[in-house]
Coordinates of C-alpha atoms and ligand atoms in Angstrom, one line a residue:
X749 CA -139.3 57.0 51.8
X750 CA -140.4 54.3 49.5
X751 CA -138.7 53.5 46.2
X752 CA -139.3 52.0 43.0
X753 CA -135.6 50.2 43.1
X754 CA -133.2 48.8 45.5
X755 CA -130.5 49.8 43.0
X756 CA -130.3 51.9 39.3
X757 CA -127.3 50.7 37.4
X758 CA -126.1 53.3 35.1
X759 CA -124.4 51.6 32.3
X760 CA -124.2 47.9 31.6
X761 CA -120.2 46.9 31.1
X762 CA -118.3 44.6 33.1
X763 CA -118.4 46.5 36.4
X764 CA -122.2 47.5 36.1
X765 CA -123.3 44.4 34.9
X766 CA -122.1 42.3 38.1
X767 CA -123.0 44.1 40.4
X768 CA -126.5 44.2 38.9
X769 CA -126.8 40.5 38.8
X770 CA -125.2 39.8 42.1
X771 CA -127.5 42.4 43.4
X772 CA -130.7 40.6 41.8
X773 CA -129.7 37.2 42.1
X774 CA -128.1 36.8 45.3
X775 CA -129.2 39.9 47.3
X776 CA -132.3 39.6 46.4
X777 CA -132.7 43.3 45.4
X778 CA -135.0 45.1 42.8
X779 CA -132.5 46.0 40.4
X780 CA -132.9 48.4 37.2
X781 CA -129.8 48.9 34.9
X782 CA -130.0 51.5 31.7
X783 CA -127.2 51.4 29.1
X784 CA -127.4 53.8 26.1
X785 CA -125.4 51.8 23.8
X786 CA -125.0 47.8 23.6
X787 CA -124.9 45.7 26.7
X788 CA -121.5 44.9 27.2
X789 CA -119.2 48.2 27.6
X790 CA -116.2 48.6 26.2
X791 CA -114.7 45.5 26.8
X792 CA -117.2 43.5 25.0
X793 CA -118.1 45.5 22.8
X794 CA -114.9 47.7 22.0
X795 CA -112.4 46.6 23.4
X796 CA -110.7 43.4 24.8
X797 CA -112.7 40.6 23.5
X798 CA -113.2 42.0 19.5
X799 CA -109.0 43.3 20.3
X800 CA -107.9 40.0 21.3
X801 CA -110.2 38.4 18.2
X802 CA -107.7 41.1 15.7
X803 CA -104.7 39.6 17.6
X804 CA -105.5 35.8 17.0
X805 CA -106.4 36.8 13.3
X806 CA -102.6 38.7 12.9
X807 CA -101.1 36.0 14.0
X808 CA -102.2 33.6 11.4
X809 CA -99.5 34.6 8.6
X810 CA -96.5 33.9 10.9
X811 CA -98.5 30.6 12.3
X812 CA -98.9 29.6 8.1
X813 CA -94.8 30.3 7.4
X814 CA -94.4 28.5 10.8
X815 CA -95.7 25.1 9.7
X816 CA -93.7 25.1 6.2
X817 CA -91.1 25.2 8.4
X818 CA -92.4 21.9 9.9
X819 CA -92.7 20.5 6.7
X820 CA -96.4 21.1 5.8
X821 CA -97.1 22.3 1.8
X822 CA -99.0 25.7 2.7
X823 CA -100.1 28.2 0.2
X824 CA -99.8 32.1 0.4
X825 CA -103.4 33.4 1.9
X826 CA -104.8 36.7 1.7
X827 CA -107.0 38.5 4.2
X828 CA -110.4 38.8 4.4
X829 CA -111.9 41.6 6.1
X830 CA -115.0 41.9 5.5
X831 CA -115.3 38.2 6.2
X832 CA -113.6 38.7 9.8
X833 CA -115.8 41.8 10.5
X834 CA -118.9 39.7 9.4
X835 CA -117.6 36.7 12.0
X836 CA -117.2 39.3 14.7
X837 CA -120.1 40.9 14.5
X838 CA -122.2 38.1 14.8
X839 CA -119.5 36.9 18.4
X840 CA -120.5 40.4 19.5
X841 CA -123.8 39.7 19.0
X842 CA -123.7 36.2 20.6
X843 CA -122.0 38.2 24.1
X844 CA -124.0 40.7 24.3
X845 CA -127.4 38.7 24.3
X846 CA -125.5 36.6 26.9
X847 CA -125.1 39.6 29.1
X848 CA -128.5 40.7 28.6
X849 CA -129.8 37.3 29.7
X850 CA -127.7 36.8 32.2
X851 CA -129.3 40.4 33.6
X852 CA -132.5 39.2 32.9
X853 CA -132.3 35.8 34.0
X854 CA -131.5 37.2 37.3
X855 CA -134.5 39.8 37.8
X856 CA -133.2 42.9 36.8
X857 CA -135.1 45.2 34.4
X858 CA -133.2 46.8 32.1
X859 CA -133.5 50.2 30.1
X860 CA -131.9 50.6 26.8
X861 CA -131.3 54.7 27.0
X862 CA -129.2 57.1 28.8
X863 CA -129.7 57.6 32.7
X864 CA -128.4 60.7 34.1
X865 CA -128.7 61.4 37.9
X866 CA -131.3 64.1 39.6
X867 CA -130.6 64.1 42.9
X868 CA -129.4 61.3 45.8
X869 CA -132.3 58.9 45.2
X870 CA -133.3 60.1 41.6
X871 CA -132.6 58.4 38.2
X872 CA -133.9 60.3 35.5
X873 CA -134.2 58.1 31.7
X874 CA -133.6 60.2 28.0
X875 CA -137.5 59.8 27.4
X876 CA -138.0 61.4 30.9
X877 CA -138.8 58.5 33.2
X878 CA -138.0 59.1 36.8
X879 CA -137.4 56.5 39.1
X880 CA -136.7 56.8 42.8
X881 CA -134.4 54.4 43.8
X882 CA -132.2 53.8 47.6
X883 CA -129.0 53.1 45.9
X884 CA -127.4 54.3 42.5
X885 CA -124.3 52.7 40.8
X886 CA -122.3 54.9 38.7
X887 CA -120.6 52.3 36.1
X888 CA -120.0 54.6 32.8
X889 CA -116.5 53.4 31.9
X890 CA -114.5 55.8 30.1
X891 CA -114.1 56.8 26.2
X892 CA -110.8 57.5 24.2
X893 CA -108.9 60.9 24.8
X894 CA -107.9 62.6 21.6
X895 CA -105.5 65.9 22.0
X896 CA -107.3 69.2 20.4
X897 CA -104.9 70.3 17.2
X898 CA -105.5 70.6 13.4
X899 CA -107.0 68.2 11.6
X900 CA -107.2 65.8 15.0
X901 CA -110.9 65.4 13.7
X902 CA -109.4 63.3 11.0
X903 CA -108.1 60.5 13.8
X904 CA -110.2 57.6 14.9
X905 CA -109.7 55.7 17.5
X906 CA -110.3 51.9 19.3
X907 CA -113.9 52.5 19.3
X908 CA -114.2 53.1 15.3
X909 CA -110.8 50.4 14.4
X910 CA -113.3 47.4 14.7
X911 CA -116.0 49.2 12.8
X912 CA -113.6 49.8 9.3
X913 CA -115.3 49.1 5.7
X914 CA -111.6 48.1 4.5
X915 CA -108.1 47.3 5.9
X916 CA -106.2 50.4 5.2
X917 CA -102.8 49.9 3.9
X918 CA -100.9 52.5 5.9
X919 CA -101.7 53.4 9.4
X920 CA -100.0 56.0 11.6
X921 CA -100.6 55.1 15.5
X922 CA -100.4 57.7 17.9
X923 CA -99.6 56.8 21.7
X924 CA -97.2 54.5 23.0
X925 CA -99.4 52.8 25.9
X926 CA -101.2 49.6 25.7
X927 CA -103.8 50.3 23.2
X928 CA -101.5 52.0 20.7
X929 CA -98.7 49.1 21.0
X930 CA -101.2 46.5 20.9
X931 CA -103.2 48.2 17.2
X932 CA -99.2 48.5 16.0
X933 CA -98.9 45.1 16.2
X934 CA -102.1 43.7 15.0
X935 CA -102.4 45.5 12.1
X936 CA -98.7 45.1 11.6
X937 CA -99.5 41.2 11.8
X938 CA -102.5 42.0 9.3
X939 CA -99.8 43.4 6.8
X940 CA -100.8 46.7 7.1
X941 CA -97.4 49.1 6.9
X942 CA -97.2 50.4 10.7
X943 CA -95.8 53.7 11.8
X944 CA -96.2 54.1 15.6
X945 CA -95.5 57.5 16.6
X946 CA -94.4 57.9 20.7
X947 CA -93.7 61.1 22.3
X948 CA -91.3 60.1 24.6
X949 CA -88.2 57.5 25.1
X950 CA -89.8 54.6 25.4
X951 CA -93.4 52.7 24.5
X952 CA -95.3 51.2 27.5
X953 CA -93.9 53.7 30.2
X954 CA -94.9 52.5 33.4
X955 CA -93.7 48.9 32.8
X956 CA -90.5 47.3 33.5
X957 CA -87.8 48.7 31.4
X958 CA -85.7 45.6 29.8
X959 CA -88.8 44.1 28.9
X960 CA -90.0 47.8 27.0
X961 CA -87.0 47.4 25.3
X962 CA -87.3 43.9 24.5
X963 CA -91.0 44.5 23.2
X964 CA -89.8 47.4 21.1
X965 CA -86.8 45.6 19.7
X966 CA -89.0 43.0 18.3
X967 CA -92.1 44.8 17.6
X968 CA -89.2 47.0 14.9
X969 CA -87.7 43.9 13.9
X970 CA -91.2 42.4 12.7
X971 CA -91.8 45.5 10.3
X972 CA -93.4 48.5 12.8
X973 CA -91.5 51.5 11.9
X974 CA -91.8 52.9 16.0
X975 CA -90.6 55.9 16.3
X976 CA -89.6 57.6 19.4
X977 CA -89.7 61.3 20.4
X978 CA -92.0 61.9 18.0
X979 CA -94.8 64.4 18.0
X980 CA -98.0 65.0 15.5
X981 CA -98.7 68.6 14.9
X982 CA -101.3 68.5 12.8
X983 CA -103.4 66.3 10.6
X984 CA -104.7 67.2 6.8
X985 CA -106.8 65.1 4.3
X986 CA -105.2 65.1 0.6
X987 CA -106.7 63.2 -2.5
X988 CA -105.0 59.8 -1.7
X989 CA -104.8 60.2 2.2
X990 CA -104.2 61.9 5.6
X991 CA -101.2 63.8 5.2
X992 CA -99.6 63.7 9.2
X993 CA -97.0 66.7 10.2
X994 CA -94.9 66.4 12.3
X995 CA -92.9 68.4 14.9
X996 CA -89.4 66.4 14.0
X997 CA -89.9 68.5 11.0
X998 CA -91.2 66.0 8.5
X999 CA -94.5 64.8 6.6
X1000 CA -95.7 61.4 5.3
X1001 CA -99.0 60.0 4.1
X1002 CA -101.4 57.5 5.6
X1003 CA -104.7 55.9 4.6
X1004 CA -105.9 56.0 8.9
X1005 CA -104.3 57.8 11.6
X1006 CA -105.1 55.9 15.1
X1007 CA -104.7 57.9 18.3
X1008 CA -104.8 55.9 21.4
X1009 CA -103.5 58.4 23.6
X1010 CA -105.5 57.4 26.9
X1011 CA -108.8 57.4 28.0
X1012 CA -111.0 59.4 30.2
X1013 CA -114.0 58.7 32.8
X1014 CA -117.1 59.0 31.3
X1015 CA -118.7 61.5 34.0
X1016 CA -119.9 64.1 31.6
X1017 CA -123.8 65.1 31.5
X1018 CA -124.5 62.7 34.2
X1019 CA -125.9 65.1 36.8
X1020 CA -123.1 63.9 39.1
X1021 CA -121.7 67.1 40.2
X1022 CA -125.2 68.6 40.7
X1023 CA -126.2 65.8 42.9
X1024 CA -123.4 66.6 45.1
X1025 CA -120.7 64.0 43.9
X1026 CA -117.3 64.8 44.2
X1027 CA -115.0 64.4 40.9
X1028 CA -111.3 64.8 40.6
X1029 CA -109.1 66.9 38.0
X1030 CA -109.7 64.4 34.9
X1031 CA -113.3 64.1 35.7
X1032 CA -112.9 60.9 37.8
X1033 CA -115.8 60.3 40.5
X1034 CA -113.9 60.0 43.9
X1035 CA -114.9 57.0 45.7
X1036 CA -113.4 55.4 49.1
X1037 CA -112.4 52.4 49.3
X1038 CA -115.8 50.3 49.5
X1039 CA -116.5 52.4 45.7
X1040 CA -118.9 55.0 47.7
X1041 CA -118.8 58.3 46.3
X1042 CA -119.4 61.7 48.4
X1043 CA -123.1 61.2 48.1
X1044 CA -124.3 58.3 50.8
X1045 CA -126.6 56.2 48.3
X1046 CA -124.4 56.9 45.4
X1047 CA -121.5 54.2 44.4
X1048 CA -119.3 54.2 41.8
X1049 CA -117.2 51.4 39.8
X1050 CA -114.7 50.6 36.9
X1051 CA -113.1 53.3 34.8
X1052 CA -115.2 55.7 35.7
X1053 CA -113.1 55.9 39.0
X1054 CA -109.7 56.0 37.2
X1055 CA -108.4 53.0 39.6
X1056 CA -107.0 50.6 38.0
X1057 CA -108.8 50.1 34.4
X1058 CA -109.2 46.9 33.5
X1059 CA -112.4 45.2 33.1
X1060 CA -111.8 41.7 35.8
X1061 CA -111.0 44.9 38.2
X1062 CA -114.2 46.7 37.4
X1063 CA -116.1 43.4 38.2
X1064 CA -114.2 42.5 41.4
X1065 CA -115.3 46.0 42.4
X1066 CA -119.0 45.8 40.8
X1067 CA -119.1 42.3 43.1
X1068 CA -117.6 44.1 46.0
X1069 CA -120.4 46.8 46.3
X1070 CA -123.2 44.2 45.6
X1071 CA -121.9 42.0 48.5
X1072 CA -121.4 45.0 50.6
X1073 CA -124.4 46.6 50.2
X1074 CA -127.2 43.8 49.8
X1075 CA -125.5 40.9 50.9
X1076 CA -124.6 42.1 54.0
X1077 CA -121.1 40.8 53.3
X1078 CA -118.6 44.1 53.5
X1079 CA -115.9 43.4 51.5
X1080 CA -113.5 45.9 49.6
X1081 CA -112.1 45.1 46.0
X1082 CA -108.0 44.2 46.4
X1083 CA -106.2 46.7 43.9
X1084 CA -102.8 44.8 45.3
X1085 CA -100.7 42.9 42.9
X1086 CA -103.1 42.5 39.8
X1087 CA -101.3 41.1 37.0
X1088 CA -102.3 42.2 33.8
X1089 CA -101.5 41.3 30.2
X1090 CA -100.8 43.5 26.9
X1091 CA -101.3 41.7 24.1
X1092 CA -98.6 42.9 21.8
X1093 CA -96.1 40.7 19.6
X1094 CA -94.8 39.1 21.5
X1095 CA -96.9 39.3 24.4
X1096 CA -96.0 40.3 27.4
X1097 CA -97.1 39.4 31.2
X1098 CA -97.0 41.0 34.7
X1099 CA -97.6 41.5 37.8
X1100 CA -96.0 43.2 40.7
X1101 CA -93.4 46.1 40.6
X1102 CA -90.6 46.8 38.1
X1103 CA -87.0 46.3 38.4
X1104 CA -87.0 49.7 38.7
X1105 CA -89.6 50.8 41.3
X1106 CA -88.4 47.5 43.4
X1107 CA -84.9 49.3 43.6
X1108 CA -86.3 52.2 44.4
X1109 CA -88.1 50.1 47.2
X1110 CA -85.2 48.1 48.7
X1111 CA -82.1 46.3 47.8
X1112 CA -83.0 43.7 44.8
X1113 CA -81.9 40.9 43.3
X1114 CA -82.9 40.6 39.7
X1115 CA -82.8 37.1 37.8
X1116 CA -83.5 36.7 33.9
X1117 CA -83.6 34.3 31.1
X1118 CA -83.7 35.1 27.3
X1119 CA -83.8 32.0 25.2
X1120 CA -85.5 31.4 21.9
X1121 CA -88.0 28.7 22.6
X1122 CA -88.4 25.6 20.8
X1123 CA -91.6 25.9 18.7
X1124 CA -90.1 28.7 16.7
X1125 CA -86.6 27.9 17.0
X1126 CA -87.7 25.1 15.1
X1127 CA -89.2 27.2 12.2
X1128 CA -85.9 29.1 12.1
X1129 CA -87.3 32.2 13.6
X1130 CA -85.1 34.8 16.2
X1131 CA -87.8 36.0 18.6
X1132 CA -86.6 35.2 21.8
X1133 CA -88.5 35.2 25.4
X1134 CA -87.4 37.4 28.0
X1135 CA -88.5 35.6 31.8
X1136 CA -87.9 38.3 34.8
X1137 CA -88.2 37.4 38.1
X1138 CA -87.5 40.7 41.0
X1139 CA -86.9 39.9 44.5
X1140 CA -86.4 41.1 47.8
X1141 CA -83.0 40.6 49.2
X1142 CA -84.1 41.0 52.6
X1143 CA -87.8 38.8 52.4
X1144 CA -86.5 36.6 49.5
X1145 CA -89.9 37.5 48.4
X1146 CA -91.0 37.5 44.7
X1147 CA -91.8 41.0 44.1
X1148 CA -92.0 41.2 40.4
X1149 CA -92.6 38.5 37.5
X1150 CA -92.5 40.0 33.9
X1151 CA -92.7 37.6 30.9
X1152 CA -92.2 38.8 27.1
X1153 CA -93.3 35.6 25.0
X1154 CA -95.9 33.9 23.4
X1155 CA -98.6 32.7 25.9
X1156 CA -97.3 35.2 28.5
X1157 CA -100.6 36.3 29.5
X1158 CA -101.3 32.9 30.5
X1159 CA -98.8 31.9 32.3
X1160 CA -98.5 35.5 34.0
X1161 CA -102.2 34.7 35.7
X1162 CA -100.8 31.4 37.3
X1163 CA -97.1 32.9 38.1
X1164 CA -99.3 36.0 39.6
X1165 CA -100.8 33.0 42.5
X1166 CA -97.6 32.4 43.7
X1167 CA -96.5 36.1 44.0
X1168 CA -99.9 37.4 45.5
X1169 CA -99.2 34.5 47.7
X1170 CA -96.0 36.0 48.8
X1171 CA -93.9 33.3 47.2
X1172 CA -89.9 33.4 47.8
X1173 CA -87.4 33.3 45.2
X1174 CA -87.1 29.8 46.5
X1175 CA -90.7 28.4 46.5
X1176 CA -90.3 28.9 42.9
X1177 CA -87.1 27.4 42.9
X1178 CA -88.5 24.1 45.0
X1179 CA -91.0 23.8 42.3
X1180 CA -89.9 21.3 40.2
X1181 CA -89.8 22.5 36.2
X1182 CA -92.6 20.8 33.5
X1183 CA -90.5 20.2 30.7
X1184 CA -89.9 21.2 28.1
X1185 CA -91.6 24.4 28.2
X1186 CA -91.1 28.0 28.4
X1187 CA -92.5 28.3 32.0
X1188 CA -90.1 26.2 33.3
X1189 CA -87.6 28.9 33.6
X1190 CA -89.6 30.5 36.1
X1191 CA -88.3 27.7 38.5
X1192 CA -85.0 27.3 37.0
X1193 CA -83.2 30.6 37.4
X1194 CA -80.3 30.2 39.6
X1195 CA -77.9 33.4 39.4
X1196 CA -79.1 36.6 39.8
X1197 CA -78.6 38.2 36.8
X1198 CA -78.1 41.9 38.7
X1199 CA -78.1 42.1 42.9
X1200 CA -78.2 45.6 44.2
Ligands
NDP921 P1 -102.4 54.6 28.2 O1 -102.7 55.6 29.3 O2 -101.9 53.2 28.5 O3 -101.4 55.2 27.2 C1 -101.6 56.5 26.6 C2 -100.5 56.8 25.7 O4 -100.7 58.0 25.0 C3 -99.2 57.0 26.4 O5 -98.2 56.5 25.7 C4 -99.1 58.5 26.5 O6 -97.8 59.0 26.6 C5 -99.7 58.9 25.2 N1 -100.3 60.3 25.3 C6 -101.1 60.8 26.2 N2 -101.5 62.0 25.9 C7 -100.9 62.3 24.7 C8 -100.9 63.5 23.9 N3 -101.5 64.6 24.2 N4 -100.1 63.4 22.8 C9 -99.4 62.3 22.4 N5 -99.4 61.2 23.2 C10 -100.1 61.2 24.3 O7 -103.8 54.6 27.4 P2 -104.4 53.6 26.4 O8 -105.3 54.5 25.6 O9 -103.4 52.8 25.6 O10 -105.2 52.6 27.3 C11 -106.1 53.1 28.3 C12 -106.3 52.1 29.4 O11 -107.0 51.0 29.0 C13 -105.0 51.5 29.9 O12 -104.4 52.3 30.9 C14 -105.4 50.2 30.4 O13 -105.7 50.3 31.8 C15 -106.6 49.8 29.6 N6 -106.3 48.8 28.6 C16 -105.8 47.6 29.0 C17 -105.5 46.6 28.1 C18 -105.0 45.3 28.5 O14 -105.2 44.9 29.7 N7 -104.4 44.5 27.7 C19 -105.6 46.8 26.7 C20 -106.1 48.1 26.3 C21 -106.4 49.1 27.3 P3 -96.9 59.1 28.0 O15 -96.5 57.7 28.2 O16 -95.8 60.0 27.6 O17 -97.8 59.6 29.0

């Protein structure tokens, strides 16, 4: 059988876009890639990298009341929008001609229109180009989920926050998960007036509990009115606003409604099912642990497969196909122990298990510090930093680190060495502290703070 490709890359975000290039560069493959939007995905172009350019931006007006604290004559600023839009844009632009070089650069010809599969060795392009190729990557992400009910046309979501004419001045936010915490708090930080609306007990289920609590706790006391148990019935535009219903019984008035209630694979209209590969219930494609689907010479990586969804996951897998299959290398992406950071405010850090699912593991002892660290101390501010470390009783191993504070993503990446390493409660404690900073209380916490 002879084919025009090595590999056809359907979509070009993180996870697509390595494994193109690793492919092309290093495998030496003929690589073609389509992507029907801009090169990039979500992450670039919709997600983490515009998100965490909103976050720096909110956090200007507590930086500015900071330093009078530290004695520096500061005058009250106001926001510019359109001025940060116009800034991002042209970063956006910047990446994604970076990613587009860096495909090109390394060989691979790229098509800018939707792909959709025909059969096992068959790419077929919107303007009806076929090309035969011996391996196909699936690499379509995923796209917000908004729940079907009146007037839920009326809600945007992440993808259309970044592309607003104006900053509203009241926003309802819908979801109580990473996206929906992290838009409460930037916007919040923006001086928008934030409602965040969360249908259960508590925001960012899944994490470890104290430090839910202690995000939720400050998140109120900096001004988001978050409201828990909370359920939208029903949306409805009025001459001022969105008019939101809810099932608590009452009704209140925004200028935008955000619903970041999850995402789903993009799988849809892909051919997938026709060419034989296997999805799950919420439209995941069902891979094995090297990312190959049902279908031999068809892959799949990143959110499409509902793994874990975050974009340096998506590229370790993307990299671990490429190697795999043209480097001769097999090697399978490690979903153990990946830290990961939500950037609310304050931020918060993790990586390994809970308190919660390491009790339900094995007997635990639980060590924590709160302290209110120096820098804003200093400027007369109450946030405090919550430090969590979760270990084994029987392994003394580190099974947990969780840190709520500013820089915790940072220091959550260089904490999450030592636990992937399988680093005892008293490596960390044989570490000697850098002071003075925050960190150093990873390596100063002598009593457990709970031991059950
Ligand atoms: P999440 O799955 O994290 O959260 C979805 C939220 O919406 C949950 O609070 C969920 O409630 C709620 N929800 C779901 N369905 C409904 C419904 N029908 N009505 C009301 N509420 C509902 O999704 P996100 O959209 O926040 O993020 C998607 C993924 O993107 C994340 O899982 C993460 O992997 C990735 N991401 C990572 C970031 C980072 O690394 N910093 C940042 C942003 C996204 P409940 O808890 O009750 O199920």
């Amino acid at each position: 059988m002879t084919f025009d490709h090595d590999l056809f890359v359907i979509g070009g975000g993180s996870g697509g876009v390595r494994a193109a290039r690793i492919a092309a560069s290093e495998g030496k493959a003929r690589v073609a890639l389509a992507e029907e939007y801009r090169m990039g995905g979500t992450c670039v172009i919709r997600g983490c990298v515009p998100k965490k350019l909103m976050v720096y931006a909110s956090e200007y007006p507590g930086l500015i009341e900071d330093a009078r604290a530290y004695g520096w004559k500061v005058a009250d600023g106001s926001f510019d929008w359109g001025h940060f839009r116009a800034a991002l844009d042209k970063e956006l632009n910047r990446l994604e001609a970076a990613y587009r070089g860096g495909l090109t650069n390394a060989g691979v010809t790229i098509h800018d229109q939707r792909a959709r599969v025909v059969d096992a060795h068959t790419v077929e392009l919107a303007d009806g180009q076929r090309f035969r190729a011996k391996h196909i990557l699936i690499a379509t992400g995923g796209r917000p989920f908004v729940p079907h009910f009146p007037g839920s046309d009326l809600a945007v979501t992440s993808n259309e926050i970044f592309r607003m004419d104006a900053l509203p001045s009241r926003v309802l936010v819908v979801g109580g998960g990473y996206i929906a915490s992290e838009f409460a708090c930037i916007l919040n930080g923006l001086g928008v007036n934030v409602t965040q609306s969360y249908r259960s007990e508590q925001i960012l289920r899944g994490f470890d509990d104290e430090c839910r609590s202690h995000i939720a706790d400050a998140m109120r006391a900096s001004g988001i009115d978050i409201r828990l148990h909370s359920i939208v019935t029903g949306l409805r535009k009025t001459g001022t606003g969105i008019l939101a219903s809810f099932a608590e019984g009452h009704e209140a008035e925004y200028d935008l409604v955000l619903y970041a209630t999850g995402r789903v694979p993009n799988s849809d209209g892909l051919g997938l099912e026709e060419a034989g590969v296997r999805l799950g219930a919420r439209g995941e494609i069902t891979v094995d642990d090297h990312s190959q689907t049902s279908v031999p010479s068809i892959f799949a990586v990143g959110d499409v497969t509902d793994r874990i969804n975050l974009t340096p996951v998506a590229i370790r897998e993307g990299h671990a196909f490429a190697d795999t299959v043209f480097k001769g290398q097999p090697r399978q992406a490690d979903h153990d122990l990946v830290a990961s950071a939500v950037f609310t405010q304050p931020e918060f850090g993790t990586v390994g298990l809970s308190e919660e699912a390491a009790r339900a593991q094995e007997p635990i002892e639980v060590y924590t510090a709160r302290f209110r660290p120096m820098q804003t101390l200093f400027a007369g501010r109450e946030d405090r930093v919550l430090m969590k470390l979760v270990v084994s009783q029987s392994s003394r191993k580190v099974l947990g680190c969780h840190i709520v504070g500013p820089a915790a993503g940072e220091m959550i990446q260089l904490a999450a060495i030592a636990v992937k390493m399988g680093a005892t409660k008293e490596d960390f404690d044989r570490t000697v502290a850098v002071h003075p900073t925050m960190s150093e209380e990873l390596v100063t916490m002598r009593t457990p703070t709970r031991r059950d």
